[in-house]
Amino acid sequence: MNEHDSLLVLFLVSGILLAAIFYFLYRSTLNAAADSEGLKAPLKKRFITMLVMAVFFIAALAVTLPKSPYFSYADQAPSKVIHVGARQFFFIMSNKEIDPENPSGETDIEIPKDQVVEFRVTSFDVTHGFGIYNDKAELVTQTQSMPGYVNILRWKFAEPGKYSILCLEYCGSGHQVMQSSFTVK
Ligand code: CUA
């Protein structure tokens, strides 16, 4: 089972479980007067329902939180750091730190294959999205590019080729043309 299939199964199982909980709640309110002992039985049912939901959500958080991109390759030193500054409506990328007063970058960024690289992503105006896509237009990884913050995104590119960067946050009239690219070798 690949990653997409397991995610699909996770969503399906969560959906079925949620539907079952709602159905159980719906059924439990139908004949409350006929089979309950006053308030005691409904309260017990509610407690059990809440307990099942709490266990399910804690388990889901425990499985999914460690996979957050914020923890990716946290224990490995990056072999290369790329600085990214977003602006309406383009991305500035550089191998050196970008001066916010006079931002400039390079257009021929190259990234080594199979090595951890670090993107330090910020914005010089409004909030943008920094989404990295492979040559099949599949989203590989992403972070937000926010004014006043530097978001760290670490990734290891296994496939060589040209990668595109698209803005993933609506940022104004030129949002849809905001893009850049780099090469993995
Ligand atoms: Cu920048 Cu949308």
Coordinates of C-alpha atoms in Angstrom, one line a residue, residues 17-172:
L17 CA -16.5 6.1 12.2
L18 CA -18.0 9.7 12.3
A19 CA -21.1 8.6 10.4
A20 CA -21.5 5.7 12.9
I21 CA -21.2 8.1 15.8
F22 CA -23.8 10.4 14.3
Y23 CA -26.1 7.5 13.6
F24 CA -25.6 6.2 17.1
L25 CA -26.5 9.6 18.6
Y26 CA -29.5 9.9 16.3
R27 CA -30.8 6.4 17.3
S28 CA -30.1 7.1 21.0
T29 CA -32.4 10.1 21.0
L30 CA -35.3 8.3 19.3
N31 CA -36.6 6.1 22.2
A32 CA -35.1 7.9 25.1
A33 CA -38.4 7.8 27.1
A34 CA -39.2 4.2 26.4
D35 CA -36.0 2.4 27.6
S36 CA -34.1 4.9 29.7
E37 CA -34.0 5.1 33.5
G38 CA -34.5 8.8 33.7
L39 CA -31.4 10.8 32.9
K40 CA -28.9 8.0 33.9
A41 CA -28.8 6.0 30.7
P42 CA -28.5 9.0 28.3
L43 CA -25.7 10.4 30.4
K44 CA -23.8 7.1 30.4
K45 CA -24.3 6.8 26.6
R46 CA -22.9 10.4 26.2
F47 CA -19.9 9.6 28.4
I48 CA -19.1 6.4 26.3
T49 CA -19.5 8.4 23.1
M50 CA -17.2 11.1 24.2
L51 CA -14.7 8.6 25.5
V52 CA -14.7 6.8 22.1
M53 CA -14.3 10.1 20.2
A54 CA -11.5 11.2 22.5
V55 CA -9.6 8.0 22.1
F56 CA -10.0 8.1 18.4
F57 CA -8.8 11.7 18.0
I58 CA -5.8 11.2 20.4
A59 CA -4.8 8.2 18.4
A60 CA -5.2 10.1 15.1
L61 CA -3.1 13.0 16.5
A62 CA -0.4 10.6 17.7
V63 CA -0.1 9.0 14.3
T64 CA -0.3 12.1 12.1
L65 CA 1.4 14.9 14.2
P66 CA 5.0 13.4 13.9
K67 CA 4.5 13.4 10.1
S68 CA 4.1 17.2 10.1
P69 CA 6.7 18.7 7.7
Y70 CA 7.9 20.9 10.6
F71 CA 9.6 17.9 12.0
S72 CA 11.0 16.5 8.7
Y73 CA 14.8 15.8 8.9
A74 CA 15.0 17.8 12.1
D75 CA 17.9 15.7 13.3
Q76 CA 20.0 16.1 10.0
A77 CA 22.1 19.0 9.1
P78 CA 21.2 20.4 5.7
S79 CA 23.8 20.3 3.0
K80 CA 22.4 23.5 1.4
V81 CA 20.4 26.4 2.6
I82 CA 18.1 28.3 0.1
H83 CA 16.7 31.7 1.1
V84 CA 13.3 32.5 -0.2
G85 CA 11.5 35.9 -0.1
A86 CA 8.0 36.2 -1.5
R87 CA 6.6 39.4 -2.9
Q88 CA 3.5 40.4 -4.9
F89 CA 3.8 38.6 -7.4
F90 CA 7.1 36.7 -7.5
F91 CA 9.5 34.7 -5.5
I92 CA 13.1 35.7 -4.9
M93 CA 15.4 32.7 -4.3
S94 CA 19.1 32.9 -3.3
N95 CA 22.0 30.9 -2.0
K96 CA 22.8 33.9 0.1
E97 CA 20.7 35.8 2.7
I98 CA 18.3 38.2 1.1
D99 CA 18.5 41.9 2.1
P100 CA 14.9 43.0 2.7
E101 CA 15.9 46.6 1.8
N102 CA 17.2 45.6 -1.6
P103 CA 16.0 42.1 -2.3
S104 CA 17.7 40.2 -5.1
G105 CA 18.3 36.6 -5.9
E106 CA 19.4 34.1 -8.5
T107 CA 17.2 32.5 -11.1
D108 CA 19.3 29.3 -11.6
I109 CA 19.0 27.7 -8.2
E110 CA 20.4 24.1 -8.2
I111 CA 19.7 21.6 -5.4
P112 CA 21.7 18.4 -4.9
K113 CA 19.7 15.2 -5.2
D114 CA 19.3 12.8 -2.2
Q115 CA 20.6 15.4 0.3
V116 CA 18.7 17.3 3.0
V117 CA 18.2 21.0 1.9
E118 CA 16.7 23.7 3.9
F119 CA 14.5 26.5 2.6
R120 CA 14.2 29.6 4.8
V121 CA 11.0 31.2 3.6
T122 CA 9.7 34.6 4.4
S123 CA 7.6 37.4 2.8
F124 CA 8.3 41.1 2.1
D125 CA 4.7 42.1 2.0
V126 CA 1.6 39.9 2.5
T127 CA 1.2 36.2 3.3
H128 CA 2.0 33.9 0.4
G129 CA 2.2 30.2 0.0
F130 CA 5.4 28.4 -1.0
G131 CA 4.4 25.1 -2.7
I132 CA 6.9 22.9 -4.4
Y133 CA 5.6 20.8 -7.3
N134 CA 7.4 18.1 -9.3
D135 CA 7.3 17.9 -13.2
K136 CA 4.0 15.9 -13.0
A137 CA 2.4 18.9 -11.2
E138 CA 2.1 16.9 -7.9
L139 CA 2.6 18.9 -4.7
V140 CA 5.8 17.7 -3.1
T141 CA 5.9 19.8 0.1
Q142 CA 4.9 23.4 1.1
T143 CA 5.0 26.0 3.8
Q144 CA 3.6 29.5 4.2
S145 CA 5.7 32.5 3.5
M146 CA 4.8 35.1 6.1
P147 CA 6.0 38.7 6.7
G148 CA 8.0 38.9 9.9
Y149 CA 8.6 35.2 10.1
V150 CA 11.1 32.8 8.6
N151 CA 9.6 29.4 8.1
I152 CA 12.1 26.5 7.9
L153 CA 11.2 23.8 5.4
R154 CA 13.6 20.8 5.1
W155 CA 13.3 18.3 2.3
K156 CA 15.2 15.6 0.4
F157 CA 14.6 15.4 -3.3
A158 CA 14.9 11.8 -4.6
E159 CA 14.0 12.6 -8.2
P160 CA 16.2 14.9 -10.4
G161 CA 14.5 17.4 -12.7
K162 CA 12.8 20.7 -12.8
Y163 CA 10.6 21.7 -9.8
S164 CA 8.1 24.5 -9.9
I165 CA 7.1 26.8 -7.1
L166 CA 3.6 28.1 -7.0
C167 CA 1.9 30.4 -4.5
L168 CA -0.6 28.5 -2.4
E169 CA -2.2 31.5 -0.6
Y170 CA -4.5 34.0 -2.3
C171 CA -2.4 37.2 -2.2
G172 CA -3.9 39.6 -4.6

